[in-house]
Coordinates of C-alpha atoms in Angstrom, one line a residue:
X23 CA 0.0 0.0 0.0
X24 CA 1.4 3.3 -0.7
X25 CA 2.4 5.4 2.3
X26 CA 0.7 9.7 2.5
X27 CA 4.3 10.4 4.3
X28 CA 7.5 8.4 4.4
X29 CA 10.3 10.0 6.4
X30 CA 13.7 8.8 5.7
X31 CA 17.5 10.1 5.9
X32 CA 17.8 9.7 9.4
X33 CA 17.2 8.3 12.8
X34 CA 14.2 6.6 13.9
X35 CA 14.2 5.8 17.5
X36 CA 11.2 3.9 18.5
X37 CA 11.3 4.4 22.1
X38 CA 10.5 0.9 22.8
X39 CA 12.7 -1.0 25.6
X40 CA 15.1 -2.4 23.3
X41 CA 13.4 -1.1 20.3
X42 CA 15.6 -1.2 17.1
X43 CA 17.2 2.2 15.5
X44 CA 15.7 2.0 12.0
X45 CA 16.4 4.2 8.9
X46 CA 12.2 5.0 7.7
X47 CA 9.1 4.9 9.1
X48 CA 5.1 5.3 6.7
X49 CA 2.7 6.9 7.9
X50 CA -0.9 6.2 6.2
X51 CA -3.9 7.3 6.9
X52 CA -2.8 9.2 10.6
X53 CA -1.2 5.6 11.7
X54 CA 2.1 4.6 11.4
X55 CA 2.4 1.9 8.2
X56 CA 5.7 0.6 8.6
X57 CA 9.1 0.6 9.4
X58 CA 12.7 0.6 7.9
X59 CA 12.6 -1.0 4.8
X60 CA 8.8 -1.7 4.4
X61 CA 8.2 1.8 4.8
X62 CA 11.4 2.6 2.2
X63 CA 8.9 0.4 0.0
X64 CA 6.1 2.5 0.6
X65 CA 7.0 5.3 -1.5
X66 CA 5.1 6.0 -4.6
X67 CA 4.1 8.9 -6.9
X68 CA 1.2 10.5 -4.3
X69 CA 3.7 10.3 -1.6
X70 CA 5.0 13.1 1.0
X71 CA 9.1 11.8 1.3
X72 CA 10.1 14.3 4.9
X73 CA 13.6 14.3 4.7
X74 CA 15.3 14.0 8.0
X75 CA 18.8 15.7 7.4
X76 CA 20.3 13.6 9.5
X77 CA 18.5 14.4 12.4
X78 CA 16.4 11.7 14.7
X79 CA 12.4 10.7 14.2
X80 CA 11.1 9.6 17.4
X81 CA 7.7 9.4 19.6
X82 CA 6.5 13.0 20.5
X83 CA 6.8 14.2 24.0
X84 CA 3.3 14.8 26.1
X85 CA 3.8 16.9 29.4
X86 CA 1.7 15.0 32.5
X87 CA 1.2 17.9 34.6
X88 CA 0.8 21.6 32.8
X89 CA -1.3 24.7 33.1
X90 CA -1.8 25.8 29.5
X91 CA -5.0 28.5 30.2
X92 CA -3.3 29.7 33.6
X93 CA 0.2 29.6 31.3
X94 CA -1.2 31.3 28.7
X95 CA -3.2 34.3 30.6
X96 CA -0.4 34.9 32.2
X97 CA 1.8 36.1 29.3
X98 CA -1.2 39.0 29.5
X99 CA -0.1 41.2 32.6
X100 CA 3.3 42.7 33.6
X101 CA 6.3 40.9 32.3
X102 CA 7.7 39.9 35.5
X103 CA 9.0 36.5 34.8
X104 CA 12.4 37.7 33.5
X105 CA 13.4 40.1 36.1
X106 CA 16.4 38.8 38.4
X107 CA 15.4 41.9 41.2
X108 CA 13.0 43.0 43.2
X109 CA 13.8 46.5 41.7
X110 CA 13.1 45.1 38.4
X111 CA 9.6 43.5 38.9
X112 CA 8.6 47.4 40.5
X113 CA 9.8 49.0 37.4
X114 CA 8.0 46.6 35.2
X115 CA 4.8 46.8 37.0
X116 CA 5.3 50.1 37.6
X117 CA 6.0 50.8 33.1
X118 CA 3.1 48.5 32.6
X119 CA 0.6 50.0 34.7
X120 CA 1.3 53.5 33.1
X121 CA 0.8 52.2 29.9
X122 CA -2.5 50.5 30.5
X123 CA -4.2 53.0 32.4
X124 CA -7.5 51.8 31.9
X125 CA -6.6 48.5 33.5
X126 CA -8.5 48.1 36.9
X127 CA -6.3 45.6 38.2
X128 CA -2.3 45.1 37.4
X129 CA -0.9 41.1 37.6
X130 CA 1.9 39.1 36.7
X131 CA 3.1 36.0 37.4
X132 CA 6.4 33.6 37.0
X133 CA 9.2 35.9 39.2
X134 CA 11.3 33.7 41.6
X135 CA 10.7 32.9 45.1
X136 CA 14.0 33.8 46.2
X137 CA 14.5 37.3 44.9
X138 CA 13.9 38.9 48.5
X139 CA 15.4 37.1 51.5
X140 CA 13.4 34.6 52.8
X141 CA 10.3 34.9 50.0
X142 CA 9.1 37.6 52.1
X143 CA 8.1 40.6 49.4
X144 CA 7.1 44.0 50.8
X145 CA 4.1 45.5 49.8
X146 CA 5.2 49.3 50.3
X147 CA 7.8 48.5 47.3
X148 CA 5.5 48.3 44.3
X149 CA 3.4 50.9 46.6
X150 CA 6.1 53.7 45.2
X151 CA 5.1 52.5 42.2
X152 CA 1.5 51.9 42.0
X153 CA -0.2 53.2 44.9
X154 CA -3.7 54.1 43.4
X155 CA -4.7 50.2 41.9
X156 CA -4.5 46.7 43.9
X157 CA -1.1 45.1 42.3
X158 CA -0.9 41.1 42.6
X159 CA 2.6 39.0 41.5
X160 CA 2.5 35.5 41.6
X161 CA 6.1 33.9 42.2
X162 CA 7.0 31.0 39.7
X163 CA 5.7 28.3 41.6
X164 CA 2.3 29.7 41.9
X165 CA 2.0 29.2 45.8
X166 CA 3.0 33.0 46.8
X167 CA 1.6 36.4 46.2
X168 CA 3.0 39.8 46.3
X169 CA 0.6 42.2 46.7
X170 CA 0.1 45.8 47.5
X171 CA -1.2 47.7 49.9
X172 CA -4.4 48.2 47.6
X173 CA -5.1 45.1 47.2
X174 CA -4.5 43.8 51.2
X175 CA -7.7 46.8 51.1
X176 CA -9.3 45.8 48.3
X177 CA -9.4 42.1 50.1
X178 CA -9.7 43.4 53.4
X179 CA -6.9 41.6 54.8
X180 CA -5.5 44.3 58.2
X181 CA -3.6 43.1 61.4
X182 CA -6.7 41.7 62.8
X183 CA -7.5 39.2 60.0
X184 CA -6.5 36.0 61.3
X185 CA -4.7 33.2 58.4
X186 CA -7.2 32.0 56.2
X187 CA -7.7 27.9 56.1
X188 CA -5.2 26.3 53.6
X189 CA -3.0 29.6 53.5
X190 CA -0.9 32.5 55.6
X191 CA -0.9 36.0 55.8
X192 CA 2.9 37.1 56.3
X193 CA 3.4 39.6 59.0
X194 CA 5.9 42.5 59.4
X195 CA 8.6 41.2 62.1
X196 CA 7.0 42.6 65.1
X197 CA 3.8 43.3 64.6
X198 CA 0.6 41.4 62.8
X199 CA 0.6 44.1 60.0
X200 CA 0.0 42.3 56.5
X201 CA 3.3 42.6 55.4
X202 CA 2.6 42.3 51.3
X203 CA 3.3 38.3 50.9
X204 CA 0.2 35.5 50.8
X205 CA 1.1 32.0 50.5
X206 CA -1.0 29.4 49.9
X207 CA -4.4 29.3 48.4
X208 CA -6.5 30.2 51.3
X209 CA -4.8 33.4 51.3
X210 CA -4.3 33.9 47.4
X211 CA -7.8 32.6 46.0
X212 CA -9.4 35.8 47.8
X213 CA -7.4 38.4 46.7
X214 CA -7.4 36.5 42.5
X215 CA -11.2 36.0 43.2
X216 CA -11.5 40.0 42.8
X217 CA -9.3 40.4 39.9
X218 CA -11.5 40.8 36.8
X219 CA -11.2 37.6 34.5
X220 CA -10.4 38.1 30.4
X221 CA -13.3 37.6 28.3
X222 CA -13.9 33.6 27.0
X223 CA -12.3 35.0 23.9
X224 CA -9.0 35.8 25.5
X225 CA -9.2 33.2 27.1
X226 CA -9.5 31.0 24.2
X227 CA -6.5 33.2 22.1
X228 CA -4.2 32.6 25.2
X229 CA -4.9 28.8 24.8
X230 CA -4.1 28.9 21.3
X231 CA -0.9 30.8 21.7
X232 CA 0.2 28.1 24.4
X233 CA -0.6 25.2 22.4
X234 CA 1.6 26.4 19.3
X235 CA 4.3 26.5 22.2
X236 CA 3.6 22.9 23.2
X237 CA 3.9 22.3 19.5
X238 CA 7.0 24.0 18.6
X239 CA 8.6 22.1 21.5
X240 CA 7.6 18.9 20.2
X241 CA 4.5 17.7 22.2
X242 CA 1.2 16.4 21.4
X243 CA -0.2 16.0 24.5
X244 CA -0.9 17.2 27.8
X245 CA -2.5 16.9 31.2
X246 CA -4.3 20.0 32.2
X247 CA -3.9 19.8 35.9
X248 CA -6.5 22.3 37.4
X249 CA -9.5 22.8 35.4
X250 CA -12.3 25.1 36.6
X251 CA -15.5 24.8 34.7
X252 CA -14.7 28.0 32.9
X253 CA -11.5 26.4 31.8
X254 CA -13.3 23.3 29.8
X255 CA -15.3 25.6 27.9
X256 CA -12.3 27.6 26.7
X257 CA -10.7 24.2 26.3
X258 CA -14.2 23.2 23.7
X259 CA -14.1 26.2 22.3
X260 CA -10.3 26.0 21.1
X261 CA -10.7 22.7 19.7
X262 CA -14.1 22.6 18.0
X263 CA -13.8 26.7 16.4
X264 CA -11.4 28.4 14.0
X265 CA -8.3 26.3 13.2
X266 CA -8.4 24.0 16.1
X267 CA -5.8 22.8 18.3
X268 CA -2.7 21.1 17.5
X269 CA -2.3 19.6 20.9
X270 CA -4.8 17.0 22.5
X271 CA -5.3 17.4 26.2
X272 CA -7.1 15.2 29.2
X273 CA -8.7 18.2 31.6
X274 CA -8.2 17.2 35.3
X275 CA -10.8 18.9 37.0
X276 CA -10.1 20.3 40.9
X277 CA -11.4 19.2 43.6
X278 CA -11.0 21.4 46.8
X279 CA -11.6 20.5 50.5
X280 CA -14.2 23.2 50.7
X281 CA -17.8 22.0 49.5
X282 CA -16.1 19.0 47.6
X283 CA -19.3 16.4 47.9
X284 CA -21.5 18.6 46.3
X285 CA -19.0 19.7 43.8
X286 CA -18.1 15.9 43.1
X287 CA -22.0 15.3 42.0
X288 CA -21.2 17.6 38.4
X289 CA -18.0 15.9 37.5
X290 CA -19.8 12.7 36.0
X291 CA -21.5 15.2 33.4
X292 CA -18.8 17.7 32.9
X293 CA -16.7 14.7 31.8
X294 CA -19.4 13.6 29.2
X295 CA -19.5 16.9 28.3
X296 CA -16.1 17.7 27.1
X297 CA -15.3 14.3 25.9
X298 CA -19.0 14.3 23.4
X299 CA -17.9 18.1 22.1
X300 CA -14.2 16.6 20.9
X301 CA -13.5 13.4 20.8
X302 CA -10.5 12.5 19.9
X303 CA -8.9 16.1 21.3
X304 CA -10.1 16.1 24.5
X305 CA -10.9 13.7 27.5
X306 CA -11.5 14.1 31.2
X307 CA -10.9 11.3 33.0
X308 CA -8.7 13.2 35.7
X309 CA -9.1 14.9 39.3
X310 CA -6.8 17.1 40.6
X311 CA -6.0 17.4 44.2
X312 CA -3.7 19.7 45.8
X313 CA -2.7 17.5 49.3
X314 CA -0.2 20.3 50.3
X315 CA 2.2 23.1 49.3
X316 CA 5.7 24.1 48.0
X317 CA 8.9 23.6 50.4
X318 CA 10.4 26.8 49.5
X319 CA 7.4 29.0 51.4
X320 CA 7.6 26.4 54.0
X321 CA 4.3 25.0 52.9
X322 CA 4.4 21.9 52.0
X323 CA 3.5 19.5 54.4
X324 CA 6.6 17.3 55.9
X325 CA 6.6 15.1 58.5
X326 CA 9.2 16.1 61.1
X327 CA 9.2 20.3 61.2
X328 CA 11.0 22.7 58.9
X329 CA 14.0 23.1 60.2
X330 CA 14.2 27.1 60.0
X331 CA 10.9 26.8 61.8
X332 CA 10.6 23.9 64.3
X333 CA 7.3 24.7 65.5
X334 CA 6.0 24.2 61.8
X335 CA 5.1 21.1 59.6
X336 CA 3.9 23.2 56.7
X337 CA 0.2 23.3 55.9
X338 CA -2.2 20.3 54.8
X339 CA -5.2 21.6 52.6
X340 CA -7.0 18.3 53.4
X341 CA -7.2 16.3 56.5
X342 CA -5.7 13.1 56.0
X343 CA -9.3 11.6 56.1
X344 CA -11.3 14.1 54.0
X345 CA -8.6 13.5 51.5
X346 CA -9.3 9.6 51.5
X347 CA -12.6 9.9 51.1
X348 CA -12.7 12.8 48.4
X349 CA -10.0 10.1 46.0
X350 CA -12.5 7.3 47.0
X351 CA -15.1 9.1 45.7
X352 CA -13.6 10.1 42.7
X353 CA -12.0 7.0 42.2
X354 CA -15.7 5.3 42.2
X355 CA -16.9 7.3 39.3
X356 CA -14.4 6.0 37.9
X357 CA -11.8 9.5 37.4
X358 CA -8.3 9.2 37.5
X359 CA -6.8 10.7 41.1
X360 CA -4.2 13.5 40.2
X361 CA -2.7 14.9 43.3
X362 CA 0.0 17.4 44.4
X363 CA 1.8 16.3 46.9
X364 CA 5.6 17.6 47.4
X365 CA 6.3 17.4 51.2
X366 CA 7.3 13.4 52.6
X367 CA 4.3 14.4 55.0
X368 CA 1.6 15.5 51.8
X369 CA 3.1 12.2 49.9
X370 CA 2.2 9.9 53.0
X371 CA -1.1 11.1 53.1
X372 CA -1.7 11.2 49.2
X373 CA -0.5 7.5 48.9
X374 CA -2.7 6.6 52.1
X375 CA -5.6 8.4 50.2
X376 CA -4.7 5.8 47.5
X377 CA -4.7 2.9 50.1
X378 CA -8.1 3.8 50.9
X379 CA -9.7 3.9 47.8
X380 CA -8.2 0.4 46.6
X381 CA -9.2 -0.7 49.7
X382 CA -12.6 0.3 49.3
X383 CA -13.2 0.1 45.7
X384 CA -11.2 -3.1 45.0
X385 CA -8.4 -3.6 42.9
X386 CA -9.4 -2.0 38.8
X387 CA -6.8 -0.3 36.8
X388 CA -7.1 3.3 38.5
X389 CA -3.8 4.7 37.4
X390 CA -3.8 7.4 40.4
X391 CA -1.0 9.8 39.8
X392 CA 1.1 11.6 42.3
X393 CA 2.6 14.7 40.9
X394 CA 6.1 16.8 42.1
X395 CA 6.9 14.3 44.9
X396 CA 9.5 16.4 45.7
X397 CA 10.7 14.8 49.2
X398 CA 9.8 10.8 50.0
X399 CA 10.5 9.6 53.3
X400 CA 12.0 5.8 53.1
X401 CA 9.2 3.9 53.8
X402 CA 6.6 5.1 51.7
X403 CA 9.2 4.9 48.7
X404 CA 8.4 1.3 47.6
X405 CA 4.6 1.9 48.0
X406 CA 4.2 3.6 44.6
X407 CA 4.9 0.7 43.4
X408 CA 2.6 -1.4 45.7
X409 CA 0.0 0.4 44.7
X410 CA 0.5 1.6 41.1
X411 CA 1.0 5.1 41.6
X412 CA 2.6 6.8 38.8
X413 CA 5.0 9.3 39.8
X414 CA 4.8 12.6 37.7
X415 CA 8.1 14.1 37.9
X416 CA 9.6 17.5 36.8
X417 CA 12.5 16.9 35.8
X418 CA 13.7 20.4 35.5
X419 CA 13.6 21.0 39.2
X420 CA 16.3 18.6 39.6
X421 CA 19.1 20.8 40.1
X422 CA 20.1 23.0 42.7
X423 CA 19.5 26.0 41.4
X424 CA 19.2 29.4 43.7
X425 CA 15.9 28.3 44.8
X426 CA 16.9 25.2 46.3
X427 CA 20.4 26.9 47.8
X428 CA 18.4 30.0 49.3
X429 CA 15.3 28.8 50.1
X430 CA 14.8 25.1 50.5
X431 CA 18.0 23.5 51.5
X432 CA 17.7 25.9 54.4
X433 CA 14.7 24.5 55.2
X434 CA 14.8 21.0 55.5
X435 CA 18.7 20.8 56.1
X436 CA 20.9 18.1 54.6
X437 CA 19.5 15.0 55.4
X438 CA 15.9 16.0 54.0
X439 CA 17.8 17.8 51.1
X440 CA 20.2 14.6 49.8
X441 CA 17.1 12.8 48.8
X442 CA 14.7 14.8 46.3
X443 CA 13.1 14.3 43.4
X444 CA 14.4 10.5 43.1
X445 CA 13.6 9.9 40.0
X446 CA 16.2 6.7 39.7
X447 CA 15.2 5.3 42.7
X448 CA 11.3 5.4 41.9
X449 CA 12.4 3.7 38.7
X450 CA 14.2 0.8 40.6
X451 CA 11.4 0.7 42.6
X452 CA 9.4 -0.6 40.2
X453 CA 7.0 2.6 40.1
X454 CA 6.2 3.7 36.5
X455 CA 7.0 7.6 36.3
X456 CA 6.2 10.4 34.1
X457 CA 7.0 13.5 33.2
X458 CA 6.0 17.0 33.1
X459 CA 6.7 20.7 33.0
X460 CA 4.0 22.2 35.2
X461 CA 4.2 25.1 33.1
X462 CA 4.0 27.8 33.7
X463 CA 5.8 27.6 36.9
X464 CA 9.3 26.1 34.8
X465 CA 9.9 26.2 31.2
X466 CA 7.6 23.8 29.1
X467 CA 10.5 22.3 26.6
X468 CA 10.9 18.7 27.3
X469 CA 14.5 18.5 26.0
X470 CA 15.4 21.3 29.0
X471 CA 14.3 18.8 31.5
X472 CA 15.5 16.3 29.5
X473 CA 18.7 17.3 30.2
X474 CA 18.2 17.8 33.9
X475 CA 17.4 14.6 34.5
X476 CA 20.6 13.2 32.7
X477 CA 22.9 16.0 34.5
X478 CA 21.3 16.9 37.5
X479 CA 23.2 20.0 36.5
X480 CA 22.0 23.4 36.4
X481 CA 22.3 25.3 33.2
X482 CA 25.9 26.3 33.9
X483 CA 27.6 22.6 34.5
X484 CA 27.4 22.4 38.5
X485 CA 27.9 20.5 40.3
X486 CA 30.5 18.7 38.3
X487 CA 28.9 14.8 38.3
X488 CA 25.7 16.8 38.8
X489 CA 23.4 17.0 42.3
X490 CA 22.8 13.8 44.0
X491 CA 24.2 11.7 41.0
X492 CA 23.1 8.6 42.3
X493 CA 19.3 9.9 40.7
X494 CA 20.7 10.7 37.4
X495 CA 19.1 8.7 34.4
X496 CA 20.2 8.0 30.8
X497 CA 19.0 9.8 27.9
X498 CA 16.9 7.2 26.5
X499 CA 15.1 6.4 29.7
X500 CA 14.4 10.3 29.9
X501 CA 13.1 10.2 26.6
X502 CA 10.4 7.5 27.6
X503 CA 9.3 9.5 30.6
X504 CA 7.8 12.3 28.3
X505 CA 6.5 9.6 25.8
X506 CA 5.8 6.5 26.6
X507 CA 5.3 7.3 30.3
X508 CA 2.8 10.3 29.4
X509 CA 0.9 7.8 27.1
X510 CA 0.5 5.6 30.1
X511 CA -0.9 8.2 32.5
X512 CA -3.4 9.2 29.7
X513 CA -4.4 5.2 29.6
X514 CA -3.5 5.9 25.7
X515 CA -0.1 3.6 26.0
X516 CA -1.9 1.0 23.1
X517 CA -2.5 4.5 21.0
X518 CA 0.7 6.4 20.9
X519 CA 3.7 6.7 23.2
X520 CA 6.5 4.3 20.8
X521 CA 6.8 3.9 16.8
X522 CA 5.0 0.8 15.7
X523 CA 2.5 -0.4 13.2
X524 CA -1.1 0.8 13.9
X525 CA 0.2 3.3 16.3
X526 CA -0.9 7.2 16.0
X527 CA 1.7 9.1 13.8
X528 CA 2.3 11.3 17.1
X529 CA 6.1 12.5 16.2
X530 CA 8.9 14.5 17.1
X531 CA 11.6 15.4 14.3
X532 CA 15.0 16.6 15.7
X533 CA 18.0 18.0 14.4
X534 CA 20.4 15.1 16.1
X535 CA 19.8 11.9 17.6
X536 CA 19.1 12.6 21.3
X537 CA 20.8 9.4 22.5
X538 CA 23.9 10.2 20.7
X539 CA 24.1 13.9 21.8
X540 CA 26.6 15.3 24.5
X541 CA 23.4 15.6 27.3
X542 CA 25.2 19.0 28.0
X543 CA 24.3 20.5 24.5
X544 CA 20.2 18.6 24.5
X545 CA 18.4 21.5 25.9
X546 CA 19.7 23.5 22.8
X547 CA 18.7 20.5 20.4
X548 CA 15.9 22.1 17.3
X549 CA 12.7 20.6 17.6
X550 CA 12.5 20.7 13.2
X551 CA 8.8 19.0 13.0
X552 CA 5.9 18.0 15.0
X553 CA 3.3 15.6 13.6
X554 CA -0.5 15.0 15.2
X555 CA -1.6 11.5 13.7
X556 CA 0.7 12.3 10.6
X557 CA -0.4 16.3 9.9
X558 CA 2.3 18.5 10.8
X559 CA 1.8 21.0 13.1
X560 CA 5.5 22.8 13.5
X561 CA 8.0 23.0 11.3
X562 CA 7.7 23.9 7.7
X563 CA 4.7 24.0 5.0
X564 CA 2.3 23.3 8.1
X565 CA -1.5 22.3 7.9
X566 CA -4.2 23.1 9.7
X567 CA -4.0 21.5 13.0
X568 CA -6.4 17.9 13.3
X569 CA -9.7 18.7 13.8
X570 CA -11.8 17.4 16.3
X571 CA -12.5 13.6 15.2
X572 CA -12.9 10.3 15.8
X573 CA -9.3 8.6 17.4

């Protein structure tokens, strides 16, 4: 039968455990056709012959936990993400806000964490620079909010407001003033509830623009880990209107602690819902659960105190038993439990959550997913396993980096701080991992983690032998973790994931083989194509993007 597309002059890396490196692969009718020389065969007069120019073919990359509509609104408001200062981020909010005087509200997100000393932002700083409108910054991992004094009015947050449930209003040394800096969600939601939301159509554009991103970068599918109803329509909208998506996407919707029976009654229907407006785009078979927060605001939950604060464990957003029965719930309708946990104390009680709801619902294959786990105490390491949790890793945050020198390793000391992000020794385990960017709170390329999880290195080469080298992993297994891993967690492992007959033409074209590349130079390896069940959606002479269809 002759092929639509046959690419040749090159690499093709299959991804599968011991998978062969072949020279061709067809593609016919979405579907891969065949390989190496069955697919050299496949050529005739009506077909597309993609030149690889020595480069590598391989499966393309999905990204298991990502915030594309949060990402992509946030590339709306001040540009703070690039500014290494706390000077800086003033003078960009404060050249922003004169140039959009019309704009009730001023926002930005992505700066780092460590940019004042100890996370702790003032709010009488971006005061001098906007003292008329309520200012709110969200720091890269989305957990902490700089404010102004506007907006601690606007919210109504004074010394006598006590911390909201799930979250802390920092004080001034001294005294119970607000000082300018809200962590957690019980303390941020209140003050981002009041900020006027972009119209649907925005909304819509700002997915767009972050799915060409996810495209450009190689990827063709992701887990949307915090879905508010007003999110899946944007999500519909995107893929059924204009010129579609060229990304497919499960939703996972959140679940909170607060009214989470009565929200758990809709999911059933906003999961037919999505899935009947585009199928074969979109699917929501996921829950998202937040069991704690981030180690660098001293958040996250852990199971022996902080040690910078040794009357403090961090904060739970769930009680270990609400939690269980929220993911047995969930689990029962048959969802797929998504939940944050970074803290060894928020992973105990996230894989106990599990527990519960196998014990409960019996053994089926639930797939629950535990996203960043960041810190793992020994004994619940081997329990992933047990129970068939996949870990969803970021790789990127391997690496000790300013925030983990300045604001975490501080925290936890050196015993807690030798074993993060163990991606290696999850792998031994026996756990099945995945990986993801959860963009936008670090850079969405997968070859830039890619090549944090082989180095452990940050972007400069140190450590030489790279941080905790005993968690490094090779290239190729890296490579699986943001394919065939991915594939797994979206129970889509039969569909796409590694290059074989019948197989969705899901592809990645880059400029050298990945395996054979110095991992020092892969973060700067082109992405040259990406192809969505064989129709190109970066690189040159590009289609429209799929449509919503059958898959």
């Amino acid at each position: 039968m002759q092929a639509d597309i046959v690419f040749t002059g090159g690499t093709v890396r299959t991804g599968a455990a011991e998978g062969p490196v072949l020279d061709a692969l067809a593609v016919t009718g979405g579907r891969i056709s065949a390989l190496g020389p069955e697919a050299l065969a496949a050529r005739g007069r009506g077909t597309t012959v993609v030149d690889l120019r020595g480069g590598a073919l391989l499966p393309a990359f999905g990204d298991g936990h990502v915030h594309p509509v949060m990402g992509g609104l946030g590339l709306l408001g001040a540009p703070v993400r690039e500014c290494t200062s706390v000077e800086g981020i003033v003078e960009a909010v404060r050249h922003w806000a004169d140039e959009h005087p019309e704009a009730e509200w001023i926002s930005g997100d992505g700066f780092d964490a460590w940019l004042a000393p100890g996370g702790r932002f003032d709010a009488r700083r971006l005061d001098a620079a906007v003292p008329d409108r309520p200012v709110v910054l969200r720091t890269m991992d989305h957990h902490t909010a700089w404010v102004n004094s506007e907006a601690l009015r606007r919210v109504g947050f004074t010394a006598a407001t006590p911390d909201p449930d799930g979250g802390e209003i920092v004080r001034r040394e001294g005294s119970t003033e607000p000082l300018g800096t809200l962590r957690e969600f019980g303390a941020v939601l209140p003050v981002l509830n009041l900020v006027p939301q972009p119209s649907h159509d925005a909304q819509v554009e700002a997915l767009r623009e972050t799915a060409a991103r996810f495209a450009a970068s190689g990827v063709t599918w992701v887990q949307d880990a915090w879905v508010e109803p007003h999110h899946a329509d944007v999500w519909i909208t995107a893929a059924t209107s204009g010129p579609g998506l060229p990304i497919r996407a499960d939703l996972g919707f959140f679940l909170g602690p607060e009214h989470w029976r009565e929200r758990i009654a809709l999911l059933a229907a906003e999961r037919e819902r999505v899935e009947s407006a585009a199928p074969g785009l979109l699917t929501a078979h996921t829950v998202k659960f937040f069991a704690d927060g981030v180690i660098e605001s001293g958040t996250a939950a852990l199971l022996k105190p902080y040690s910078d604060c040794p009357h403090s464990h961090g904060i739970a957003n769930w009680t270990p038993a609400e939690l269980a029965k929220a993911v047995t719930a969930v689990d029962a309708l048959g969802f797929q439990p998504h939940i944050h946990a970074l803290g060894d104390g928020g992973v105990r009680v996230a894989l106990d959550a599990i527990e519960a709801a196998v014990r409960t619902n019996g053994t089926h294959d639930r797939r629950p997913v535990i996203a960043h786990a960041q810190l793992i105490d020994p004994a619940d390491l081997p329990r992933f396993a047990e129970l068939g949790v996949i870990a969803n890793l970021q790789p990127l945050w391997a690496q000790p980096d300013r925030l983990m020198t300045e604001l975490i390793l501080p925290k936890i000391g050196p015993e807690r701080g030798a074993r993060q992000y163990q991606i290696a020794a999850l792998l031994a385990s026996g756990a099945r991992i995945s990986f993801g960017s959860d963009w936008p709170v670090t850079d969405y390329e997968p070859l830039r983690g890619i090549t944090t999880a082989v180095t452990r290195q940050t972007p400069e080469g140190i450590p030489d032998g790279g941080w905790l080298p005993q968690e490094r992993i090779d290239t190729a297994t890296a490579l699986a973790a943001y394919s065939a891993g991915c594939a797994y967690q979206a129970f889509e492992e039969k569909k796409w994931g590694v290059l074989r007959p019948g197989m969705r033409a899901d592809l990645v074209h880059l400029a050298a083989d990945p395996v054979e590349t110095d991992p020092r130079g892969l973060a700067h390896l082109p992405v040259l194509g990406t192809w969505l069940a064989g129709r190109r959606t970066h690189g040159s002479h590009i289609p429209s993007p799929v449509p919503a269809a059958g898959r």
